[in-house]
C-alpha positions as a Markdown table, in Angstrom:
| # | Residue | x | y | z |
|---|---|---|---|---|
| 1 | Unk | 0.0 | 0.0 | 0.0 |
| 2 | Unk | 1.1 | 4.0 | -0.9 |
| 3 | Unk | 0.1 | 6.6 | 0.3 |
| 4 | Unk | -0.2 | 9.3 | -2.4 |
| 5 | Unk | -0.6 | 13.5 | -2.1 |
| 6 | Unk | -2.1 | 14.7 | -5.0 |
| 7 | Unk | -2.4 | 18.2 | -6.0 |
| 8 | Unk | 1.3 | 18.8 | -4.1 |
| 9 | Unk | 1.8 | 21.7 | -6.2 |
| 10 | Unk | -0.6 | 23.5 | -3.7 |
| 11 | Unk | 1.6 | 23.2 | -0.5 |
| 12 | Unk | 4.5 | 24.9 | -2.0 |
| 13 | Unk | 5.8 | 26.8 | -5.5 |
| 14 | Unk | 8.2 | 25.1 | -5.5 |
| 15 | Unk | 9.2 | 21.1 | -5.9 |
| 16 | Unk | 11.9 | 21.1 | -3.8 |
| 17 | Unk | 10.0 | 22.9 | -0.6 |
| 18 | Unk | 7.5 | 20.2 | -1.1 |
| 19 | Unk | 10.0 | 17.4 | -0.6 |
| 20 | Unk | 11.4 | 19.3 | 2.4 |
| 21 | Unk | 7.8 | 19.1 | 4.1 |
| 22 | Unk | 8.2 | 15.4 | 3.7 |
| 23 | Unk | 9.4 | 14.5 | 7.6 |
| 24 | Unk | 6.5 | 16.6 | 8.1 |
| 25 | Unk | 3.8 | 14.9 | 6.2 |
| 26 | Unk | 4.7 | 11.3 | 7.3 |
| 27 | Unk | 4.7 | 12.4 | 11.2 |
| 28 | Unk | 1.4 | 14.3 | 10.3 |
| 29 | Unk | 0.1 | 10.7 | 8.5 |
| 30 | Unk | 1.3 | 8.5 | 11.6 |
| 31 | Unk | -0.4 | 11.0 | 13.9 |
| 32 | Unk | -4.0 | 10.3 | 12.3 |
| 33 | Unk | -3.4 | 6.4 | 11.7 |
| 34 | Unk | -3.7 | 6.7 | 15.7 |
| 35 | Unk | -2.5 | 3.4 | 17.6 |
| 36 | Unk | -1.5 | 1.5 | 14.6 |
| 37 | Unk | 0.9 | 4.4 | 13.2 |
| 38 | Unk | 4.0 | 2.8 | 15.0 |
| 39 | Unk | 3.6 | -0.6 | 13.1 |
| 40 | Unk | 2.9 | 1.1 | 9.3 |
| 41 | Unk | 5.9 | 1.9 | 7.5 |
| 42 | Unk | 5.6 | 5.2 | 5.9 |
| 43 | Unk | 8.6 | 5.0 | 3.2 |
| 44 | Unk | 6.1 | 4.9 | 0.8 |
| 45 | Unk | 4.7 | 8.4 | 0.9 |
| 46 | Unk | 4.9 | 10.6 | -2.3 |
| 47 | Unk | 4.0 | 13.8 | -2.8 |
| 48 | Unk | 2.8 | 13.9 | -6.5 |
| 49 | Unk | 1.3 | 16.9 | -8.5 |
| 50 | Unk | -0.3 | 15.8 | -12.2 |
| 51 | Unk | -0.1 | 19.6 | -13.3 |
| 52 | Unk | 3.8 | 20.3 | -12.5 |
| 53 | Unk | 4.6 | 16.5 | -13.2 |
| 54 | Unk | 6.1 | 15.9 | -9.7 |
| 55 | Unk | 7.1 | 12.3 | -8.9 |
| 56 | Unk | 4.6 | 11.2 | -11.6 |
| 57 | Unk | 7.5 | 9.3 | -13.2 |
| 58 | Unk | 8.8 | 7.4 | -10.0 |
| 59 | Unk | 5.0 | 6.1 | -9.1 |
| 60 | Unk | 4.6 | 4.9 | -12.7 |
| 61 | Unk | 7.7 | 2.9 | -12.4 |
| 62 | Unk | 6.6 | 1.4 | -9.4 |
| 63 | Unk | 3.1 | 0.5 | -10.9 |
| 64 | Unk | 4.5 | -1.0 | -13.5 |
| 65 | Unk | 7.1 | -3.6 | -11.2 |
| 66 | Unk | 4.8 | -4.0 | -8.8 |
| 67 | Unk | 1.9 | -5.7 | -11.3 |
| 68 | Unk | -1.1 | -6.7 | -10.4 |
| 69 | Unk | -4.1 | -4.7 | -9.6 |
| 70 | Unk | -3.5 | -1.1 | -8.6 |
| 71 | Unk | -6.8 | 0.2 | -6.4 |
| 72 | Unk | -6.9 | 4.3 | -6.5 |
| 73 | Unk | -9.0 | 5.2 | -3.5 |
| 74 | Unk | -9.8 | 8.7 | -2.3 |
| 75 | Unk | -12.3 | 11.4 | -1.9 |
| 76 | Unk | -14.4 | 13.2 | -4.4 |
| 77 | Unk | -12.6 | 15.9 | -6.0 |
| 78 | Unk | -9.0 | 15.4 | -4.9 |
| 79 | Unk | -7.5 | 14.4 | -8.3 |
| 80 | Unk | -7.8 | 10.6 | -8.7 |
| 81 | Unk | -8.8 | 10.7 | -12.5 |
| 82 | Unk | -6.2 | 13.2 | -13.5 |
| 83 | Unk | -3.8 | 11.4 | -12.0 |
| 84 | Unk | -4.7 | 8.1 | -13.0 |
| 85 | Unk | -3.9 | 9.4 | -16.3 |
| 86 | Unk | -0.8 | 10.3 | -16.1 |
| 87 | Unk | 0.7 | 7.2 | -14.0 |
| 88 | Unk | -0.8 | 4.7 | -15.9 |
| 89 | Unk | 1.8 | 2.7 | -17.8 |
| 90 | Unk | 1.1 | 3.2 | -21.3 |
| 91 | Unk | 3.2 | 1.3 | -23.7 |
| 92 | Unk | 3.9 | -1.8 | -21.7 |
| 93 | Unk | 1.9 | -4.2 | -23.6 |
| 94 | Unk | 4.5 | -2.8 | -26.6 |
| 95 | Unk | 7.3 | -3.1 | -24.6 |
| 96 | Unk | 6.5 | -6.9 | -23.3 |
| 97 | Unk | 5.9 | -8.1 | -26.9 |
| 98 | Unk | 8.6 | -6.0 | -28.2 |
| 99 | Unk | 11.0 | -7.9 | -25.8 |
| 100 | Unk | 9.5 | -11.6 | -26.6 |
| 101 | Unk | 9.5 | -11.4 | -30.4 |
| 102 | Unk | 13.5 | -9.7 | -30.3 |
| 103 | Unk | 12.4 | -7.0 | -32.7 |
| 104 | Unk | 11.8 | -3.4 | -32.6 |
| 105 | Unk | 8.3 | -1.6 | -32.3 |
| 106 | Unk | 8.0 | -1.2 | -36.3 |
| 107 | Unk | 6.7 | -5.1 | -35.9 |
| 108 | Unk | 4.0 | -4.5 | -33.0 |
| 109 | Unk | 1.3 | -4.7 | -36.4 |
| 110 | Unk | 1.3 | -8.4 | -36.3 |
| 111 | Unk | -1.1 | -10.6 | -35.6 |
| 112 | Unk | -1.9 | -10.1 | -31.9 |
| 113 | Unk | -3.8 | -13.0 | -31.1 |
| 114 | Unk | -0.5 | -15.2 | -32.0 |
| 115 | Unk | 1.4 | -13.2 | -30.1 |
| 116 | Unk | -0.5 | -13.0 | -27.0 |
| 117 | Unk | -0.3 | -17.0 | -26.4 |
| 118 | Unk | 3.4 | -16.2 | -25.9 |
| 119 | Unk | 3.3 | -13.3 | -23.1 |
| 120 | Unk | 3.4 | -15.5 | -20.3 |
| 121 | Unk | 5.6 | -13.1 | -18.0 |
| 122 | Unk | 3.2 | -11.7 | -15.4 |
| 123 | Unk | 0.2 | -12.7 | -16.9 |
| 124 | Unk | -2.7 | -13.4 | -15.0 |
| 125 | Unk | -4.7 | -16.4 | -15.5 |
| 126 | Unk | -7.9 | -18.5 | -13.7 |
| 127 | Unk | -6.8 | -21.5 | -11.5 |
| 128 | Unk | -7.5 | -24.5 | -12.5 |
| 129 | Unk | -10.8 | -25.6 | -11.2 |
| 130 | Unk | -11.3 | -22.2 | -10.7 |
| 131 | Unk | -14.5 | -19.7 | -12.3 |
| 132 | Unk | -15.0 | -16.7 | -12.0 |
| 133 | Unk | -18.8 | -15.2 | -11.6 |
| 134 | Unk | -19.3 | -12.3 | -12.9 |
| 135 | Unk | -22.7 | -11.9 | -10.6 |
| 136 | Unk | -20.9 | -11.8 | -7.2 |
| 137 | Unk | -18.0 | -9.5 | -8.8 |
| 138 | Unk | -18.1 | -6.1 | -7.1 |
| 139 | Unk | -16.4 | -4.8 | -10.2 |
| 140 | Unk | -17.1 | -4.4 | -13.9 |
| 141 | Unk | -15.4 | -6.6 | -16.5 |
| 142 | Unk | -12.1 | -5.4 | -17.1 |
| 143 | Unk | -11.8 | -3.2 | -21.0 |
| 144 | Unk | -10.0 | -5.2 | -23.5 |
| 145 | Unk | -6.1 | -3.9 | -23.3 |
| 146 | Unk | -5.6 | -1.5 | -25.9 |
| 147 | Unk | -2.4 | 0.8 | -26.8 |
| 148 | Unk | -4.4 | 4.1 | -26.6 |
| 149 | Unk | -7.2 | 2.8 | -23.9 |
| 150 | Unk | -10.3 | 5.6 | -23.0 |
| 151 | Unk | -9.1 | 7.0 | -19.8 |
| 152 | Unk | -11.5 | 8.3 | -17.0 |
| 153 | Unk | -12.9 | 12.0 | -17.5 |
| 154 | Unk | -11.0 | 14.6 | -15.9 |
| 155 | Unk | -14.1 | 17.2 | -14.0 |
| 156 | Unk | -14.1 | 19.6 | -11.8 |
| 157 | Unk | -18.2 | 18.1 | -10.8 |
| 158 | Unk | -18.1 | 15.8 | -7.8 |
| 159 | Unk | -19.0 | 11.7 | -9.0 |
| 160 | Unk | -17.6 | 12.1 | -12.3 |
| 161 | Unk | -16.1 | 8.4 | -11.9 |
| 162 | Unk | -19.9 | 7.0 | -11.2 |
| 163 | Unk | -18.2 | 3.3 | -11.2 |
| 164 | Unk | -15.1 | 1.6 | -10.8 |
| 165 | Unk | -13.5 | 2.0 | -14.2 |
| 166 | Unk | -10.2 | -1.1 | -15.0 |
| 167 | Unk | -8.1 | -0.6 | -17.4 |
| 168 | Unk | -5.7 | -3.6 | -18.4 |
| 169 | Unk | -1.6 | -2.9 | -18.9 |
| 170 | Unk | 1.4 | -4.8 | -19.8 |
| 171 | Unk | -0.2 | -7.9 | -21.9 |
| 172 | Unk | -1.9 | -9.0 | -18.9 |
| 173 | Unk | 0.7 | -7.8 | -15.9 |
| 174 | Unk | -1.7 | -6.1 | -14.4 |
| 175 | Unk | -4.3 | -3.2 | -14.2 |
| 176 | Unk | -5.2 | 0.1 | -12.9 |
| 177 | Unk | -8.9 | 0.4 | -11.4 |
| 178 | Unk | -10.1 | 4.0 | -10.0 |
| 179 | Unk | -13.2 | 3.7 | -7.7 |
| 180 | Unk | -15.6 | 6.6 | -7.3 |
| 181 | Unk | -14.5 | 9.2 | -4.5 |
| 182 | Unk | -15.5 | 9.0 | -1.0 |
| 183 | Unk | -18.2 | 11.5 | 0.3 |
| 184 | Unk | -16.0 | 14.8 | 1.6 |
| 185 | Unk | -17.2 | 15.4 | 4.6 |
| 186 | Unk | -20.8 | 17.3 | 4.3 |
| 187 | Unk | -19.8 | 20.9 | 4.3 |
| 188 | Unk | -21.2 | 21.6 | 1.0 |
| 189 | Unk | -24.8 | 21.0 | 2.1 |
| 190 | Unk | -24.6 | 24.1 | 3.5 |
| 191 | Unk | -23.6 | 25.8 | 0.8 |
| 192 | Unk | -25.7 | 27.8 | -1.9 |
| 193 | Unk | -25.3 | 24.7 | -4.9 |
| 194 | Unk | -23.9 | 27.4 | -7.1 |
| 195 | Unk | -20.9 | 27.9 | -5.0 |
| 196 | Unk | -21.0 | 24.3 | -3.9 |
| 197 | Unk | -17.4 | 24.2 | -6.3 |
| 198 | Unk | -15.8 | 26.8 | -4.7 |
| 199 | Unk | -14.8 | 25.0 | -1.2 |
| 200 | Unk | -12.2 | 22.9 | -3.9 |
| 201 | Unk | -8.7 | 24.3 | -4.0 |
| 202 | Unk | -7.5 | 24.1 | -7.7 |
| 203 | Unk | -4.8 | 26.1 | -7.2 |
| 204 | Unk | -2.2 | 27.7 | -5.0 |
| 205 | Unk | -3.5 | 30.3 | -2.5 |
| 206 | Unk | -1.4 | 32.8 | -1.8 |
| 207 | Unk | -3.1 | 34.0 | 1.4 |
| 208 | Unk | -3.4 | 37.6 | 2.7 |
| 209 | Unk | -2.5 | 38.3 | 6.1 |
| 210 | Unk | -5.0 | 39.2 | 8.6 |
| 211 | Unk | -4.6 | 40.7 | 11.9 |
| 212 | Unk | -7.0 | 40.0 | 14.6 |
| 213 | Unk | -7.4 | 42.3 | 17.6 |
| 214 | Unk | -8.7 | 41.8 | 20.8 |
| 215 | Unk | -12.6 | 42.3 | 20.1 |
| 216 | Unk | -12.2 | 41.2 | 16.2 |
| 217 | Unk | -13.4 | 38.1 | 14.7 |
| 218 | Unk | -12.2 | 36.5 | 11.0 |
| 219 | Unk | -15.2 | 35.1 | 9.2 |
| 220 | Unk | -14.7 | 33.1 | 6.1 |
| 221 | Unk | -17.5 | 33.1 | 3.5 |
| 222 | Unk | -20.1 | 33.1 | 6.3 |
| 223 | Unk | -19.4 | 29.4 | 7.0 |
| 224 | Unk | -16.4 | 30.0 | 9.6 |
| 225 | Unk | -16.2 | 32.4 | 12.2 |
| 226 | Unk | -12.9 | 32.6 | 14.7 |
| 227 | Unk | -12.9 | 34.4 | 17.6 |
| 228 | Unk | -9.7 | 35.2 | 19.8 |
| 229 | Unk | -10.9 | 34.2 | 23.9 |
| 230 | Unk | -7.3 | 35.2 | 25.3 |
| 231 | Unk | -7.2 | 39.2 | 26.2 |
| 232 | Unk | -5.0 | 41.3 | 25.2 |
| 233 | Unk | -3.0 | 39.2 | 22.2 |
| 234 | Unk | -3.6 | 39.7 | 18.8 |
| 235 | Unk | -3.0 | 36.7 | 16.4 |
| 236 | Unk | -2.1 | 36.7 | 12.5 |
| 237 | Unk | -4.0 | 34.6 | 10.7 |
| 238 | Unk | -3.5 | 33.2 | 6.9 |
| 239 | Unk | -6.2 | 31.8 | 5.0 |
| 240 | Unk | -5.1 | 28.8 | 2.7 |
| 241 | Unk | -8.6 | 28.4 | 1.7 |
| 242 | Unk | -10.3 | 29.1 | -1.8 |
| 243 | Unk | -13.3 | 31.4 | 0.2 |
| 244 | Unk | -13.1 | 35.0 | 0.7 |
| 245 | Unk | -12.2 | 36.3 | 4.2 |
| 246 | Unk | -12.4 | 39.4 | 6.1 |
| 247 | Unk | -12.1 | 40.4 | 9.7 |
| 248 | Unk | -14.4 | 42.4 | 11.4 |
| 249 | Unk | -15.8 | 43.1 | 14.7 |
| 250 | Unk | -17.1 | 40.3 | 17.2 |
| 251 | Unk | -20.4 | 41.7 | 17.7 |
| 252 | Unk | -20.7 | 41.8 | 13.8 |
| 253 | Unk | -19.7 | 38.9 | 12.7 |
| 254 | Unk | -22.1 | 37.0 | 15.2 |
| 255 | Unk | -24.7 | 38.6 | 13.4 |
| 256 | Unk | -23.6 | 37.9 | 9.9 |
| 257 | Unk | -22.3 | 34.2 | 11.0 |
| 258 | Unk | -25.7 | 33.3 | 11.9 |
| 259 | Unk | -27.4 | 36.1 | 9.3 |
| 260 | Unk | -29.5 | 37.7 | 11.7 |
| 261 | Unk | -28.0 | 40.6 | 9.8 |
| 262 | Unk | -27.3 | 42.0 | 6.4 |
| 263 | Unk | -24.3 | 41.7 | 4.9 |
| 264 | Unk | -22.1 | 43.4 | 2.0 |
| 265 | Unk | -19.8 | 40.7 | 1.7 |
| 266 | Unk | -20.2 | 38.0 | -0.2 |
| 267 | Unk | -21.7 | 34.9 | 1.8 |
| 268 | Unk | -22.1 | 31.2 | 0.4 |
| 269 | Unk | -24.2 | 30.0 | 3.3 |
| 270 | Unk | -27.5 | 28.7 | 2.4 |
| 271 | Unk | -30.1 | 31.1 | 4.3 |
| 272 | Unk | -31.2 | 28.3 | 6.6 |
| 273 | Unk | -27.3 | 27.8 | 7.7 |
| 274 | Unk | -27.0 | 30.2 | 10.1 |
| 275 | Unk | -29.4 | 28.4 | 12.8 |
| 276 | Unk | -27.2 | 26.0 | 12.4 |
| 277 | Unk | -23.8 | 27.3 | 13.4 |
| 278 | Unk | -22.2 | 25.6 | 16.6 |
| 279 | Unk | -19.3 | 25.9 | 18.7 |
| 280 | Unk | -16.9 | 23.5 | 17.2 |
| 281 | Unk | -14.4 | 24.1 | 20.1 |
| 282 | Unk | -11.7 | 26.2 | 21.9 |
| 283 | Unk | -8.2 | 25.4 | 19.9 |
| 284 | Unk | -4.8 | 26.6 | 21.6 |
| 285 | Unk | -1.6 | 28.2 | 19.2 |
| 286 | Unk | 0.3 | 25.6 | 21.7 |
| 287 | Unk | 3.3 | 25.1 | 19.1 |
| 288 | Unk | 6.4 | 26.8 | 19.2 |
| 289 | Unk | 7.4 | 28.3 | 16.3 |
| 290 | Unk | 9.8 | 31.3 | 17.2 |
| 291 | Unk | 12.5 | 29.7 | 15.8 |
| 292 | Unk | 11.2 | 29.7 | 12.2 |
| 293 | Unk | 9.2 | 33.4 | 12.8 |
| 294 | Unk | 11.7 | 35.1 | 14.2 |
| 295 | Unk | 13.4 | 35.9 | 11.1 |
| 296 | Unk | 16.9 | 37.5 | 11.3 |
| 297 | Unk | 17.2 | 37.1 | 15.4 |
| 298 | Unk | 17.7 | 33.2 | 14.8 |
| 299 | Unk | 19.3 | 33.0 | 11.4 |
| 300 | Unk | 22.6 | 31.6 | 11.5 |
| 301 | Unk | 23.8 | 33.7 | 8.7 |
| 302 | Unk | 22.5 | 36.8 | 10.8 |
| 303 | Unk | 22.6 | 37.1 | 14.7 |
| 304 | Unk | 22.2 | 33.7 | 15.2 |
| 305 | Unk | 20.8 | 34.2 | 19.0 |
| 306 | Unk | 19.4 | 31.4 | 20.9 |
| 307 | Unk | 15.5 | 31.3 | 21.4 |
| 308 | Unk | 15.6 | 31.3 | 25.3 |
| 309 | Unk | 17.2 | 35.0 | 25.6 |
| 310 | Unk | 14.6 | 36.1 | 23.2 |
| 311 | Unk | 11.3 | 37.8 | 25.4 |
| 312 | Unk | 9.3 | 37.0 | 23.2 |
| 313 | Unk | 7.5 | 33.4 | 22.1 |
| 314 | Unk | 5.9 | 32.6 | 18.6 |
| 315 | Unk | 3.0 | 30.0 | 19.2 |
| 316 | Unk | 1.0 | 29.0 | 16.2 |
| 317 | Unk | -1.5 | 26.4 | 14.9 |
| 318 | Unk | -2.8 | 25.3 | 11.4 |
| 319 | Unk | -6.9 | 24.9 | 11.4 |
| 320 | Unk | -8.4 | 22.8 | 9.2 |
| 321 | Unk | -11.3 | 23.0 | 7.0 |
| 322 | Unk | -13.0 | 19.5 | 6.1 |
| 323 | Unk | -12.4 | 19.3 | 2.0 |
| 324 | Unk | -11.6 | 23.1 | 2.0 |
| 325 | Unk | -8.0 | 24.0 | 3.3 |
| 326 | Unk | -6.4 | 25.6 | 6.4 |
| 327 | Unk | -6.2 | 28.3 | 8.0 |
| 328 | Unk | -2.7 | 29.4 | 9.9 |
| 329 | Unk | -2.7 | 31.0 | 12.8 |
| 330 | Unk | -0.1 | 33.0 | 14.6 |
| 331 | Unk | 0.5 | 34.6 | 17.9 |
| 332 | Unk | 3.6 | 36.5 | 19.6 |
| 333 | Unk | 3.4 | 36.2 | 23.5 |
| 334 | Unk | 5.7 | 38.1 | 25.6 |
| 335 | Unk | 7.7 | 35.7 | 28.5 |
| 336 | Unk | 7.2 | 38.5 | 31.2 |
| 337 | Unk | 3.3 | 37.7 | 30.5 |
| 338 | Unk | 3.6 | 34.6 | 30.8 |
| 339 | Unk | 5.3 | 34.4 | 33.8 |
| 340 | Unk | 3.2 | 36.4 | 35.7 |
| 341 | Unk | 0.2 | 32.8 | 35.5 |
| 342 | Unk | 0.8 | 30.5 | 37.6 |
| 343 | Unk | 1.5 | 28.0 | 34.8 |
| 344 | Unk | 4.1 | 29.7 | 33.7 |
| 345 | Unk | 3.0 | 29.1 | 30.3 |
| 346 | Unk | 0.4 | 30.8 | 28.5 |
| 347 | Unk | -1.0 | 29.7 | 25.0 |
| 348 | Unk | -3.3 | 31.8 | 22.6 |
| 349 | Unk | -6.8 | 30.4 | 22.3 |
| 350 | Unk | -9.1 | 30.6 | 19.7 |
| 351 | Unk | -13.2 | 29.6 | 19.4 |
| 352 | Unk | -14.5 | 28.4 | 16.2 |
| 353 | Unk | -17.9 | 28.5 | 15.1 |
| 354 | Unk | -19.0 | 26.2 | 11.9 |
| 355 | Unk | -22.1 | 24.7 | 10.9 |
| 356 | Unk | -23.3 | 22.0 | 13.3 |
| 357 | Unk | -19.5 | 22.2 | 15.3 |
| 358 | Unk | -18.5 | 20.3 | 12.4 |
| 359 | Unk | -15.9 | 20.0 | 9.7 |
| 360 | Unk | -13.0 | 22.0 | 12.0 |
| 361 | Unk | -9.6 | 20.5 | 13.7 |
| 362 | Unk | -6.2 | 21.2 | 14.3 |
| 363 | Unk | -2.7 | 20.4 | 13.9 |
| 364 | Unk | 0.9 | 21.2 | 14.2 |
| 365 | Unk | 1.5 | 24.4 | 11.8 |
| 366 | Unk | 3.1 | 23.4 | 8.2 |
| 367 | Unk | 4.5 | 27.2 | 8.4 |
| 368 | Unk | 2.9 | 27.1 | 4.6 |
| 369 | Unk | 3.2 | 31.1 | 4.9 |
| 370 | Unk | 7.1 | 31.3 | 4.9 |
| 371 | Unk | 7.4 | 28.4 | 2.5 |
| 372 | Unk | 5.7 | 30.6 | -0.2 |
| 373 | Unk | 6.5 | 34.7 | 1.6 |
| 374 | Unk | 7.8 | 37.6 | -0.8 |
| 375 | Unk | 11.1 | 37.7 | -0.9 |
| 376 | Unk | 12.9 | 39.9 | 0.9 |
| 377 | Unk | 13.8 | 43.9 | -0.9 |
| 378 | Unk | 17.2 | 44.9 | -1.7 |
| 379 | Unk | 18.0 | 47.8 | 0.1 |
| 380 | Unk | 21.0 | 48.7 | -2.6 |
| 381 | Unk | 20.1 | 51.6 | -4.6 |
| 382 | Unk | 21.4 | 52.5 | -8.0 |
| 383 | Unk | 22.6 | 56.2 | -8.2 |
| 384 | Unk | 19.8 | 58.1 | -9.5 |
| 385 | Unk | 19.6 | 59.3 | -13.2 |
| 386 | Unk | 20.7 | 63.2 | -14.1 |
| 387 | Unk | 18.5 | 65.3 | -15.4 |
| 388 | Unk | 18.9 | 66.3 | -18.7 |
| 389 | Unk | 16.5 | 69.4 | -18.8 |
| 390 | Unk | 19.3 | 71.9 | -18.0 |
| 391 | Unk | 22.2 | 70.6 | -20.1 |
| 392 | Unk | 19.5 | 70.5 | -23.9 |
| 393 | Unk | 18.9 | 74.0 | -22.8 |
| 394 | Unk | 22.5 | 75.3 | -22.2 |
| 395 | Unk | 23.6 | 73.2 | -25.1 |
| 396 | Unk | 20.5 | 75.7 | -27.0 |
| 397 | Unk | 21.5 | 78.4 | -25.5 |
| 398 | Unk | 25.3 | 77.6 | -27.1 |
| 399 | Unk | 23.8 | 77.3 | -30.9 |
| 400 | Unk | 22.1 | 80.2 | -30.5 |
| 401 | Unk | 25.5 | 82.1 | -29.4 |
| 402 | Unk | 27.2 | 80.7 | -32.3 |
| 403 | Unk | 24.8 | 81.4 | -35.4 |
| 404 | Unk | 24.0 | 85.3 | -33.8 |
């Protein structure tokens, strides 16, 4: 078994920051495999993008050693069928024939039938004494292998792949089989069906920075509302999430969050949603991140100072969205106020609302924001350009002279 990203290309611009999120992504997977993480080994992980064409090659390869029957299963909308396409292993029927007969691919219009009864490297066949029934089967009969076979439609609409579609490879070797995505989660009932397409990142977001003050809430397309409960702190949020955001005050966004109010911003609740929103609970910035926010202070190639002389600490958190995205949050806390509890540790809180408490968790921040930052502005300045007004009107003023 693999597990495969798809749509990588969204967690970073660029390949290389995406493989260095690896050791990130596998402690993230073991995390949610719960008890059993610590048995699975998680060498098999790839991070694959069908647009940018990242690792597409390496899990092709593998499909085709491996053999057998290769089972793509996933959620609706996540990029099965596109990549399906582009790691199945075309050509190998060519290349298995090609190998038998000794001859080069100018001789692949021969009969096929005779050649067929030769392939016997990796075919699959029925035991002896064995039949299949094609009544019990929970899958369709397989397509007949074909160079160029009809591969499944690429859509942006949700159950597309209706049915398990097989597709043959290699002269028998094996075959690739996509099954219809798994339901998302349910957040797009409450969504206006129009905009119902909307919660699907299908590309990069490149997320503007919000600041939240005490008494401030950030409300995401009227579905999400999250509200700061610690006093006095004010946390930075990023939105990597295909939905318009804004912050505004509490008071406010109550009112448009469960629409006993008019709004000028554009909301994708349906109108019976906002009875519905819950608490979906109180979520600490409980990770430490001052090492990677604190820019210059920590660099090695700048002051290079040590995080416990610093008096200040960078706590953060990455909230997710059920089938939607994240949102990053961030939060500076000085150490003198956090001595002062009798804890001696303090940690930002936030309270999110969502529709029925549902569709919202947490985990430890991907710091997605500095993977994909402006770069930094030079501060050297050419010398500025003379003006030439005054030298065109001396050098006039010379002609003149000279023809007077």
């Amino acid at each position: 078994m693999s597990f495969i990203i798809t749509r990588s290309d969204l967690l970073a611009p660029q390949k290389e920051q995406v493989d260095s999120l690896m050791p990130y992504l596998q402690d993230i997977l073991r995390n949610a495999l719960g008890s059993l993480g610590k048995d699975v080994r998680l060498g098999n992980v790839r991070c694959v993008s069908a647009k940018r064409g990242w690792w597409t090659k390496q899990v092709k390869d593998e499909i085709w050693e491996r053999g057998g029957g290769g089972w793509m299963v996933g959620k609706v909308n996540v990029g099965k069928s596109n990549l399906f396409e582009c790691i199945f292993p075309k050509g190998g029927r060519d290349k298995i024939l090609a190998k038998m007969e000794g001859t080069s691919l100018r001789y692949q219009h021969q009969d096929m039938g005779s050649l067929r009864s030769q392939a016997t490297i990796g075919a699959m066949e029925v035991p002896m004494g064995r039949s299949v029934n094609a009544q019990n089967s929970l899958l369709p009969p397989a397509q007949p292998e074909l160079r160029y076979p009809i591969m499944p439609t690429v859509s942006p609409l949700p159950g597309t792949t209706a049915s398990p579609i097989r597709i043959p490879f290699g002269n028998g070797k094996g075959e690739l089989i996509d099954l219809p995505g798994l339901a998302r989660g349910g957040l797009e009932d409450h969504v206006i069906e129009s905009h119902r397409s909307h919660l699907v990142m299908r590309q990069r977001v490149k997320p503007e920075q919000f600041v939240i003050k005490p008494g401030q809430s950030l409300l995401i397309a009227g579905l999400i509302r999250i509200t700061p409960t610690t006093p006095e702190v004010t946390i930075l949020a990023y939105p990597f999430v295909p939905l318009l955001a804004h912050v505004t005050s509490t008071e406010k966004a109550i009112a448009i969050h469960t629409q006993t109010q008019p709004s000028g911003v554009p909301i994708i609740a349906r109108p019976e949603a906002g009875q519905k929103m819950n608490l979906a609970g109180s979520f600490e910035l409980r990770w430490d991140v001052t090492r990677q926010r604190a820019g210059p202070l920590t660099s090695s190639s700048a002051a290079a100072l040590s995080t416990r002389v610093l008096p200040f600490v960078v706590y953060s958190t990455d909230v997710l969205v059920e089938g939607c995205g994240w949102i990053e949050l961030v939060s500076q806390v000085r150490k003198k106020d956090m001595e002062s509890t009798s804890s001696g540790e303090v940690c930002p809180a936030v309270d999110i609302w969502s529709p029925n408490g549902d569709y919202i968790a947490a985990r430890r921040p991907m710091n997605a924001w500095l993977l994909g930052k402006p770069g930094p502005v030079s501060s050297s300045r050419t010398r500025p350009r003379r003006s030439m007004k005054g030298v065109k009107k001396s050098l006039k003023r010379k002609m003149q002279n000279s023809s007077s």
